[in-house]
Short mmCIF file of C-alpha atoms in Angstrom, two decimals:
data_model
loop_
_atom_site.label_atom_id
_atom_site.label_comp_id
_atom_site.label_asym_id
_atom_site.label_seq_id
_atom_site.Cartn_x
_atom_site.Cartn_y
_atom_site.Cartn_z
CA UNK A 1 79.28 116.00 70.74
CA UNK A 2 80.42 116.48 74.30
CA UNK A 3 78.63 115.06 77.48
CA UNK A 4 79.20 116.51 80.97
CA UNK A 5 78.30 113.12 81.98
CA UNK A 6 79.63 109.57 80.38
CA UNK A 7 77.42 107.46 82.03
CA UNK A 8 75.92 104.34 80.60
CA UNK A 9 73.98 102.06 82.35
CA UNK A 10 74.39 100.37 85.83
CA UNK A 11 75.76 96.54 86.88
CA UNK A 12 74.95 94.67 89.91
CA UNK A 13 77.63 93.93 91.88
CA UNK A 14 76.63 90.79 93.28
CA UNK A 15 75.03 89.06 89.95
CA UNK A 16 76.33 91.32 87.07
CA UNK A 17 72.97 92.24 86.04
CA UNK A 18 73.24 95.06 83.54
CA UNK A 19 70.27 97.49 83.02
CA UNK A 20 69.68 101.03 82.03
CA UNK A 21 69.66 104.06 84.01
CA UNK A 22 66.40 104.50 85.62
CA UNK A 23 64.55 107.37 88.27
CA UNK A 24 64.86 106.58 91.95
CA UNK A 25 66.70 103.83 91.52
CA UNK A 26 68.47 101.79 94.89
CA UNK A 27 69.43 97.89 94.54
CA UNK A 28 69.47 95.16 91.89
CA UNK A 29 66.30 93.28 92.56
CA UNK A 30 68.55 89.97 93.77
CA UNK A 31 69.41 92.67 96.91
CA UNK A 32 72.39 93.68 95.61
CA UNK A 33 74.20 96.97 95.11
CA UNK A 34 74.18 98.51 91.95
CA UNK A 35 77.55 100.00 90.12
CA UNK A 36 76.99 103.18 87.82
CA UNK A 37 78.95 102.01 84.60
CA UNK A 38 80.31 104.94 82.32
CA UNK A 39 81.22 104.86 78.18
CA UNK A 40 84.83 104.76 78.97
CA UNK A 41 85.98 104.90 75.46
CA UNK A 42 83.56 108.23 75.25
CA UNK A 43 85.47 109.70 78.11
CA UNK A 44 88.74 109.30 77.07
CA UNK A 45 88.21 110.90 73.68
CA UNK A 46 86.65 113.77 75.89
CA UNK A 47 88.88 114.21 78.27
CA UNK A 48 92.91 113.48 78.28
CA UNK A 49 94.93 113.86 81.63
CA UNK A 50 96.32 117.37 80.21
CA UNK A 51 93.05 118.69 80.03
CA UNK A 52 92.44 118.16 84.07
CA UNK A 53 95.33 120.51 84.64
CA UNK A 54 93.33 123.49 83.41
CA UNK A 55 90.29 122.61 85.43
CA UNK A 56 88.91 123.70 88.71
CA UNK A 57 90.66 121.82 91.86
CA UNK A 58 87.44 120.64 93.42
CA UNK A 59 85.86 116.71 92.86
CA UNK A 60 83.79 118.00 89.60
CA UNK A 61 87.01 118.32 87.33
CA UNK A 62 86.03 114.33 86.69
CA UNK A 63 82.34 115.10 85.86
CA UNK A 64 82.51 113.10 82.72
CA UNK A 65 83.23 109.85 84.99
CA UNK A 66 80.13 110.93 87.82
CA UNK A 67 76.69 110.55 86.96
CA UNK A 68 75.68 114.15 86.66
CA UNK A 69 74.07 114.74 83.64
CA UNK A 70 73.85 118.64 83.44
CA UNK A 71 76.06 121.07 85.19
CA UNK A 72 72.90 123.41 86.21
CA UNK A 73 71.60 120.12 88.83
CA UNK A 74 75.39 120.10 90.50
CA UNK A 75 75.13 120.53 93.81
CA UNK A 76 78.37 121.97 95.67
CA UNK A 77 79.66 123.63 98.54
CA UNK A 78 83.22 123.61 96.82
CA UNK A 79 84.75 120.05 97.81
CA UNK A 80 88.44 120.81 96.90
CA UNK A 81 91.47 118.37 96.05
CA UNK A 82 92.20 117.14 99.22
CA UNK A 83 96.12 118.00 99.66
CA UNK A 84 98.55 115.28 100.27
CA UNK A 85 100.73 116.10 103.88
CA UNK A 86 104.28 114.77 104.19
CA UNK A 87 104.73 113.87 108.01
CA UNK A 88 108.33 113.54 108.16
CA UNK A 89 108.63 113.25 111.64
CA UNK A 90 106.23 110.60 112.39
CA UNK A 91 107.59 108.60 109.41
CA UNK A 92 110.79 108.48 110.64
CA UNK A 93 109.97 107.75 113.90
CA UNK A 94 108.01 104.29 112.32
CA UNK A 95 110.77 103.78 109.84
CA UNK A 96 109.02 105.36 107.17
CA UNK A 97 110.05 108.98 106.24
CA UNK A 98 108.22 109.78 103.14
CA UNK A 99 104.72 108.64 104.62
CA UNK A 100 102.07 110.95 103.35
CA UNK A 101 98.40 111.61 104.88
CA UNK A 102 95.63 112.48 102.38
CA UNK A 103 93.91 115.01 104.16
CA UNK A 104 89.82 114.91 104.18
CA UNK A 105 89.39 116.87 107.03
CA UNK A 106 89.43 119.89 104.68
CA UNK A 107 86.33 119.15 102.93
CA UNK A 108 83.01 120.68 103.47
CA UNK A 109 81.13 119.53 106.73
CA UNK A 110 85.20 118.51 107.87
CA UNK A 111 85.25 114.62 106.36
CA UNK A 112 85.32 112.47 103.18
CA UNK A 113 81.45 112.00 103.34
CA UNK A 114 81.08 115.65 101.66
CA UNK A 115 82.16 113.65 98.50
CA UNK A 116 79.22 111.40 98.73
CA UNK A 117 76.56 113.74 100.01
CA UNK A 118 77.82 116.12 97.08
CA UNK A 119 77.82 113.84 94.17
CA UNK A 120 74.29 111.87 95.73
CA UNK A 121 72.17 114.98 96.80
CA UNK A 122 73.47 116.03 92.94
CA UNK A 123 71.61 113.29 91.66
CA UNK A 124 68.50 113.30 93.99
CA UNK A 125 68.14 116.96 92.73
CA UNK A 126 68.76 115.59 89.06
CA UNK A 127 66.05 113.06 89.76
CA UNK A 128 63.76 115.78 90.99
CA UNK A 129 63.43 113.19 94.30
CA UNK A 130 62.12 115.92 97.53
CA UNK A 131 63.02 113.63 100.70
CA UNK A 132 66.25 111.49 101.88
CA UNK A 133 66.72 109.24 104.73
CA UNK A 134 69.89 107.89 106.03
CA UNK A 135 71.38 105.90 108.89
CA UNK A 136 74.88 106.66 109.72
CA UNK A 137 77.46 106.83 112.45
CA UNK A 138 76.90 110.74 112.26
CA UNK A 139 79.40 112.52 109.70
CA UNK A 140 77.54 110.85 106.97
CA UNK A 141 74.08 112.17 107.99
CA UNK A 142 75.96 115.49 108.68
CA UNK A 143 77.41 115.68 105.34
CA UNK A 144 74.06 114.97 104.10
CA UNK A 145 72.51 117.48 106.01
CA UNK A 146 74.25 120.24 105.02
CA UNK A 147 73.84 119.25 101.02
CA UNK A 148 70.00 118.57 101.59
CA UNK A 149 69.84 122.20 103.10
CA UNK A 150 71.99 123.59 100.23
CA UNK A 151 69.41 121.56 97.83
CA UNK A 152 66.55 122.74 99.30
CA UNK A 153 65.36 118.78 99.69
CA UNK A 154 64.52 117.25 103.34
CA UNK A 155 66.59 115.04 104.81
CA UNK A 156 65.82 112.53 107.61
CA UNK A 157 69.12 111.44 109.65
CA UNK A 158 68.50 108.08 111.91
CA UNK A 159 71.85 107.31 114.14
CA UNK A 160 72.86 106.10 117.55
CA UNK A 161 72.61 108.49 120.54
CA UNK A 162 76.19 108.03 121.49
CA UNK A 163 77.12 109.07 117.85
CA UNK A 164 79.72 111.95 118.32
CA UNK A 165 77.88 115.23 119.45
CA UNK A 166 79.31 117.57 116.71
CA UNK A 167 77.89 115.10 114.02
CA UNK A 168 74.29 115.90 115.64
CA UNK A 169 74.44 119.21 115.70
CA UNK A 170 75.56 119.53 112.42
CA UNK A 171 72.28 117.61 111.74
CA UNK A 172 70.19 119.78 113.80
CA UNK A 173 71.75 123.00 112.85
CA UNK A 174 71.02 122.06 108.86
CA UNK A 175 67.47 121.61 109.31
CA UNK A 176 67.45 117.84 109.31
CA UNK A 177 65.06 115.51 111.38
CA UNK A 178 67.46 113.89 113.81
CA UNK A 179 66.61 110.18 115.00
CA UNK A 180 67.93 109.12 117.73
CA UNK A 181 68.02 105.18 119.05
CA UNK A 182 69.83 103.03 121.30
CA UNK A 183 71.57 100.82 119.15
CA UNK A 184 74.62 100.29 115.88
CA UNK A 185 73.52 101.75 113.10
CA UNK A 186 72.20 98.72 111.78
CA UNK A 187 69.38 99.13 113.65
CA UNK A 188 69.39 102.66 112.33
CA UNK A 189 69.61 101.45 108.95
CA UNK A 190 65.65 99.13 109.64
CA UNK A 191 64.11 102.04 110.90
CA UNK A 192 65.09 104.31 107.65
CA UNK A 193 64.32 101.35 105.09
CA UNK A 194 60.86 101.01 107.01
CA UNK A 195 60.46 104.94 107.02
CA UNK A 196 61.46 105.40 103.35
CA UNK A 197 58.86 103.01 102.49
CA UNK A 198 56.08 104.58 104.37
CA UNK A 199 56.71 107.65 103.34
CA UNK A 200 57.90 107.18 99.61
CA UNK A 201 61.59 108.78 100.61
CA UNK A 202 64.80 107.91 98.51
CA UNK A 203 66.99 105.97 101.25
CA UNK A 204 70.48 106.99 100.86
CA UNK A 205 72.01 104.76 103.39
CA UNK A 206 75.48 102.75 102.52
CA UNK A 207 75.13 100.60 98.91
CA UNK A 208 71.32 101.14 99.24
CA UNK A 209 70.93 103.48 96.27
CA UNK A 210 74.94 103.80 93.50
CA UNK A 211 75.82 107.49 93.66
CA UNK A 212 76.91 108.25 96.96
CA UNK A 213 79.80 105.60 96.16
CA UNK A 214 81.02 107.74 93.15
CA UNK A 215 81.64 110.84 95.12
CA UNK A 216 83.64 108.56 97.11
CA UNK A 217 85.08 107.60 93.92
CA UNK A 218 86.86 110.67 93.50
CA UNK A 219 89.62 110.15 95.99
CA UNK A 220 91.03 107.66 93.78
CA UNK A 221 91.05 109.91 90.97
CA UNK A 222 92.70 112.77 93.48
CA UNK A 223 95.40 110.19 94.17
CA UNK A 224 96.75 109.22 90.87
CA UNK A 225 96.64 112.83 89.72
CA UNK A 226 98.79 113.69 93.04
CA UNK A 227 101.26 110.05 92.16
CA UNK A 228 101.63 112.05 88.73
CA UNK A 229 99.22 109.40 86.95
CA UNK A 230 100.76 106.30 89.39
CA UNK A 231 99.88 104.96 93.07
CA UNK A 232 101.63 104.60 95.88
CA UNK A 233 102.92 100.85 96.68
CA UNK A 234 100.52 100.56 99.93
CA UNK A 235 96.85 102.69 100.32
CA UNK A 236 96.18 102.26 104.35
CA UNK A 237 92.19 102.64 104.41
CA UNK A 238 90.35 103.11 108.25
CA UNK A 239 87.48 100.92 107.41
CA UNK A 240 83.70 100.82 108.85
CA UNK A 241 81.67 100.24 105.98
CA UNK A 242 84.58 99.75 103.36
CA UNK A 243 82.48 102.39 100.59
CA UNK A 244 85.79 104.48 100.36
CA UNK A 245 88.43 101.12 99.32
CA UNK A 246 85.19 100.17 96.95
CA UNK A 247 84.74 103.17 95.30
CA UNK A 248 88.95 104.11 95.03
CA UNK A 249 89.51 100.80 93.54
CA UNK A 250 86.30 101.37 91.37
CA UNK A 251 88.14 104.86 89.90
CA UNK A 252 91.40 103.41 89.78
CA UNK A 253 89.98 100.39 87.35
CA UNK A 254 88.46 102.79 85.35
CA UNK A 255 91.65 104.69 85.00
CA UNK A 256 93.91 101.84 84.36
CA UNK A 257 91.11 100.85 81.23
CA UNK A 258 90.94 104.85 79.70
CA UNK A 259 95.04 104.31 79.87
CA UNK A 260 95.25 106.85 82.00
CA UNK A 261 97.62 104.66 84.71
CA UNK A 262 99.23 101.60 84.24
CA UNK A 263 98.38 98.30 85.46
CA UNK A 264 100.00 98.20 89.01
CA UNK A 265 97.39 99.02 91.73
CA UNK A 266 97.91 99.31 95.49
CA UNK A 267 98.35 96.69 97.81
CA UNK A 268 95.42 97.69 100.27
CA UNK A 269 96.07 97.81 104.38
CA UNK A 270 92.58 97.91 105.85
CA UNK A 271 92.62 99.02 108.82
CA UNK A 272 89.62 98.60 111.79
CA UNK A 273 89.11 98.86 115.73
CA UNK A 274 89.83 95.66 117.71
CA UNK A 275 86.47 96.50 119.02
CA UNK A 276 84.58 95.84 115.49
CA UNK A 277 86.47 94.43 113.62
CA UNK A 278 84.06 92.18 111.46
CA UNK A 279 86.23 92.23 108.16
CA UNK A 280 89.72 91.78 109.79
CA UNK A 281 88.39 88.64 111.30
CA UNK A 282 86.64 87.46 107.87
CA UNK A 283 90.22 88.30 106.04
CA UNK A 284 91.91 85.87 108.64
CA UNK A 285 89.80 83.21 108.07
CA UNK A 286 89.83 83.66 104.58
CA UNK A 287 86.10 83.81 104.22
CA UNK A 288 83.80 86.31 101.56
CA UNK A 289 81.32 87.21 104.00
CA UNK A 290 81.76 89.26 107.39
CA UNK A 291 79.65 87.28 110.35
CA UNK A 292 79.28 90.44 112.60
CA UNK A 293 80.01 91.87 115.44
CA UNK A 294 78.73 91.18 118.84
CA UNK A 295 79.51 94.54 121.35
CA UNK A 296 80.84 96.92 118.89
CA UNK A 297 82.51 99.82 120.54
CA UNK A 298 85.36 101.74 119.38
CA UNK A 299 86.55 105.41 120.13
CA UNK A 300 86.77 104.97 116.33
CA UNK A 301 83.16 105.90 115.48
CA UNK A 302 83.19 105.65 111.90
CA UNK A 303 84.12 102.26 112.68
CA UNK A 304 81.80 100.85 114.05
CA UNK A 305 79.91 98.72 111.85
CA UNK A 306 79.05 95.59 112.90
CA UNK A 307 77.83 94.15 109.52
CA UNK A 308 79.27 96.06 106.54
CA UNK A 309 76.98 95.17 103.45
CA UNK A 310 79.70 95.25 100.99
CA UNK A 311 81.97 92.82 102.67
CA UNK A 312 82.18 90.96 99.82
CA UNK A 313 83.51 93.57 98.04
CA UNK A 314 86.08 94.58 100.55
CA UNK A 315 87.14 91.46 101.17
CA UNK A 316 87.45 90.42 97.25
CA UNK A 317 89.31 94.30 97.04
CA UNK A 318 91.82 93.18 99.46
CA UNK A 319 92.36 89.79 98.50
CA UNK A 320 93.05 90.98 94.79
CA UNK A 321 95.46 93.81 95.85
CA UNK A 322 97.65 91.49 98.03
CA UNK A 323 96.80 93.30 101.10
CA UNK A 324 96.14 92.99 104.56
CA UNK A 325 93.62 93.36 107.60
CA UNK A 326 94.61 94.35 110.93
CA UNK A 327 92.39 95.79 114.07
CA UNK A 328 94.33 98.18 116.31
CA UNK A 329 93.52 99.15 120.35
CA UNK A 330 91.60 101.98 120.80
CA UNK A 331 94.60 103.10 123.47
CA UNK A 332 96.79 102.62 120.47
CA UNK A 333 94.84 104.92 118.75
CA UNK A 334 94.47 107.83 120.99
CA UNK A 335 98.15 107.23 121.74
CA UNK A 336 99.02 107.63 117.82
CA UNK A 337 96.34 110.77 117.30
CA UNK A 338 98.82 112.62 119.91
CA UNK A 339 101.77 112.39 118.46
CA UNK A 340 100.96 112.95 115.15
CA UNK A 341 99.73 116.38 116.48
CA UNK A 342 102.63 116.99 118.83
CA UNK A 343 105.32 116.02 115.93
CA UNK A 344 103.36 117.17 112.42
CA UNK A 345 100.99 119.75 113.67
CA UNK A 346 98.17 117.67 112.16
CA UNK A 347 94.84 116.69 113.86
CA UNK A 348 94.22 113.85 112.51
CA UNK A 349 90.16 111.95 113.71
CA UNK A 350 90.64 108.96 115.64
CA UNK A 351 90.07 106.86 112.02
CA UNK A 352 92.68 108.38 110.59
CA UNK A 353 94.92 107.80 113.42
CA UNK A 354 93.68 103.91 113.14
CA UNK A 355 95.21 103.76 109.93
CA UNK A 356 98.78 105.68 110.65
CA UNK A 357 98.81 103.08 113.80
CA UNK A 358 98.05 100.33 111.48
CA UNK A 359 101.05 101.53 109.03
CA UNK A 360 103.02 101.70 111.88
CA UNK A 361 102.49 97.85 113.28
CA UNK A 362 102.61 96.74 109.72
CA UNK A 363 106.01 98.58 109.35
CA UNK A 364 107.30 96.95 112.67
CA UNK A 365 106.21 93.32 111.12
CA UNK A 366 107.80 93.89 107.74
CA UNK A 367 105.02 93.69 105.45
CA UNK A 368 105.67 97.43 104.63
CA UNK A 369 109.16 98.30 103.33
CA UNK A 370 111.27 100.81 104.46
CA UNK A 371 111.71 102.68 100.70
CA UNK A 372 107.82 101.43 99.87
CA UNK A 373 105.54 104.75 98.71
CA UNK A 374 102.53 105.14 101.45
CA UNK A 375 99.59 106.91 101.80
CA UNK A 376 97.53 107.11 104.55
CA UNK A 377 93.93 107.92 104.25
CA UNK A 378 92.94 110.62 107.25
CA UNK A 379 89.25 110.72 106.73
CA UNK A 380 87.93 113.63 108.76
CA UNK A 381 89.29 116.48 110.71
CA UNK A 382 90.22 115.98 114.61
CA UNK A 383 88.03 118.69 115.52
CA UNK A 384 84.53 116.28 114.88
CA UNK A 385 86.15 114.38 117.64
CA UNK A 386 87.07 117.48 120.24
CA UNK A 387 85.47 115.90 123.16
CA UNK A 388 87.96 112.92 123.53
CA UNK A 389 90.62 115.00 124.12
CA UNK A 390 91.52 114.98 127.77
CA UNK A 391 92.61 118.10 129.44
CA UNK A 392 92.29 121.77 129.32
CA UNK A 393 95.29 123.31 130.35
CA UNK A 394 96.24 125.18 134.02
CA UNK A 395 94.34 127.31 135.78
CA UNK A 396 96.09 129.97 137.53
CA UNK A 397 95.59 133.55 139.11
CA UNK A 398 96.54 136.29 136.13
CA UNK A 399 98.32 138.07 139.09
CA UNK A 400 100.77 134.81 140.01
CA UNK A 401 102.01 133.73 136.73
CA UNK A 402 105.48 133.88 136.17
CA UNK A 403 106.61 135.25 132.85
CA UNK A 404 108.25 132.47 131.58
CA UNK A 405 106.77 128.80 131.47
CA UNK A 406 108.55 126.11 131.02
CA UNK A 407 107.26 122.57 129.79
#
């Protein structure tokens, strides 16, 4: 008999408590975040790597590993296979010409949180659930947004009001009751967990309920399918909250146990703002636990989480892989996000040009390798960042322009 779903049960990921799938369900009852755990041996003899070739290019193709359990509750505005960009240019100009960018921009609502918000609001549908509320630096509660409308199931967004302005609209635009609050979004996070329990509302903020993270999940199935069933030697990650290194390692475990790639996994390069930079300073102490930041601000904005609750699993992630933590400047940043559009033609966001800068200091310093494989992880389109782009061109009189212009 074939399932559209494999799943089996759920783990806690902070004291490996097992228990069954159950309605509405958010954390392990010690606090901590709960993993969705599939019948791996089930999905292999379901599913082989040839059969994903005949399959639809969008996130679903994995459905047997995602917690879906009928097709009819999927909820989609067709989140494609990301493509994987060869920028030749800038790779050679950082010693590195066959550095690839994995594209997220591309996805519905323009970042990598359409994954989540597809693969959760799929669930909260599943579960029959009628309200969401979620705290977020803004693309998240955008991407959620736009699923909720899609769903036809409210959503309430909390974030801080210097959260980038497309983010908002997108909010507004969907139909979504936009909080606003002076603050990280932390503090947005109290004021959802307060309002969810008030108002009996599912709260879908970061690791407080396990689907959103397999959405996320699927970029690490994308990537091995794109490596032709292999990784690349380094995976460089722009990290606020850390759910996209948890959930790619989290796919590519399951893959390496179905036999689907070998054992070798990716050293990790995690990649923040020197103005939060909670985990990079954890990793250099070699601590488990992130202590916060004080004054997080970053042009970054995805980045800007002062207390990520799944440090311990970053960390751990990192540690494993052999990898690395490093903040960049935000002037380093801005600086990078130009040229890859002046040399590659690609608008990266300001994340994703965190963790091309990153690649590039780590280059310089020798811990990457001249003839290493490297993927960069751009995690939203430039364009949800338009406003930090300084200038707007000449104005001139139509009648006084000469008819050539020269640079």
């Amino acid at each position: 008999m074939s399932f559209y779903s494999c799943i089996a049960g759920m783990r806690c990921a902070k004291c490996q408590k097992e228990e069954p799938v159950q309605y509405g369900q958010t954390t392990c009852e010690c606090g901590g975040p709960l993993m969705v755990q599939y019948d791996l041996e089930r999905a292999k003899s379901q599913v082989t790597v040839t059969d994903l070739i005949h399959r639809t290019q969008t996130i679903w193709r994995y459905h047997e590993l995602l917690p879906i359990l009928q097709v009819d509750h999927v909820v989609s505005l067709h989140e494609p296979m990301t493509p994987l960009i060869a920028v030749p240019e800038y790779g050679r100009k950082i010693g590195l010409p066959s550095l690839l960018v994995k594209d997220e921009g591309v996805l519905p609502s323009g970042t990598f949180k359409a994954r989540g918000a597809a693969v959760g609001m799929s669930k909260v549908k599943e579960m029959g659930l009628k309200h969401v509320a979620i705290a977020t630096n803004g693309n998240a509660g955008a991407a959620w947004a736009l699923y909720g409308a899609r769903a036809g199931v409210a959503v309430t967004v909390a974030t801080p009001t210097n959260a980038p302005i497309t983010a908002r609209k997108e909010c507004v635009i969907s139909g979504a009751d936009l909080f606003t609050l002076d603050g990280t979004i932390g503090d947005a996070g109290v004021l959802m967990e307060r309002m969810s329990q008030q108002n009996d509302w599912y709260h879908v903020s970061t690791l407080h309920e396990p689907y959103r993270l397999e959405g996320k999940k699927t970029m690490g199935y994308e990537i091995a399918e794109q490596f032709g069933w292999s990784v690349p030697d380094v995976l460089a990650f722009p990290t606020g909250g850390g759910i996209g290194i948890i959930a790619i390692y989290k796919a590519l475990a399951e893959m390496r146990e179905m036999g689907w790639i070998g054992d070798k996994l990716p050293r990790i390069a995690l990649i923040q703002s020197s103005g939060c930079a909670p985990l990079v300073r954890a990793f250099e102490k070699g601590v488990k636990s992130s202590a916060g930041w004080e004054d997080a601000d970053t042009i970054a904005f995805g980045m800007r989480v002062p207390n990520p609750s799944g440090d311990f699993l970053i960390l751990d992630i990192v540690e494993q892989s052999g990898g690395i933590a490093i903040a960049v400047d935000d002037s380093d940043i801005m600086e990078t996000r130009r040229q890859v559009a002046e040399l590659e033609g690609l608008h990266v966001c300001p994340e994703g040009a965190a963790a091309l800068e990153g690649v590039r200091q780590l280059r310089e310093s020798g811990w990457i390798r001249a003839e290493e494989r490297v993927l960069v992880m751009n995690t939203g389109s430039g364009l949800k960042y338009i406003d930090q782009i300084e200038g707007d061109g000449q104005l001139v009189e139509p009648s006084t322009m000469k008819l050539s212009v020269g640079r």
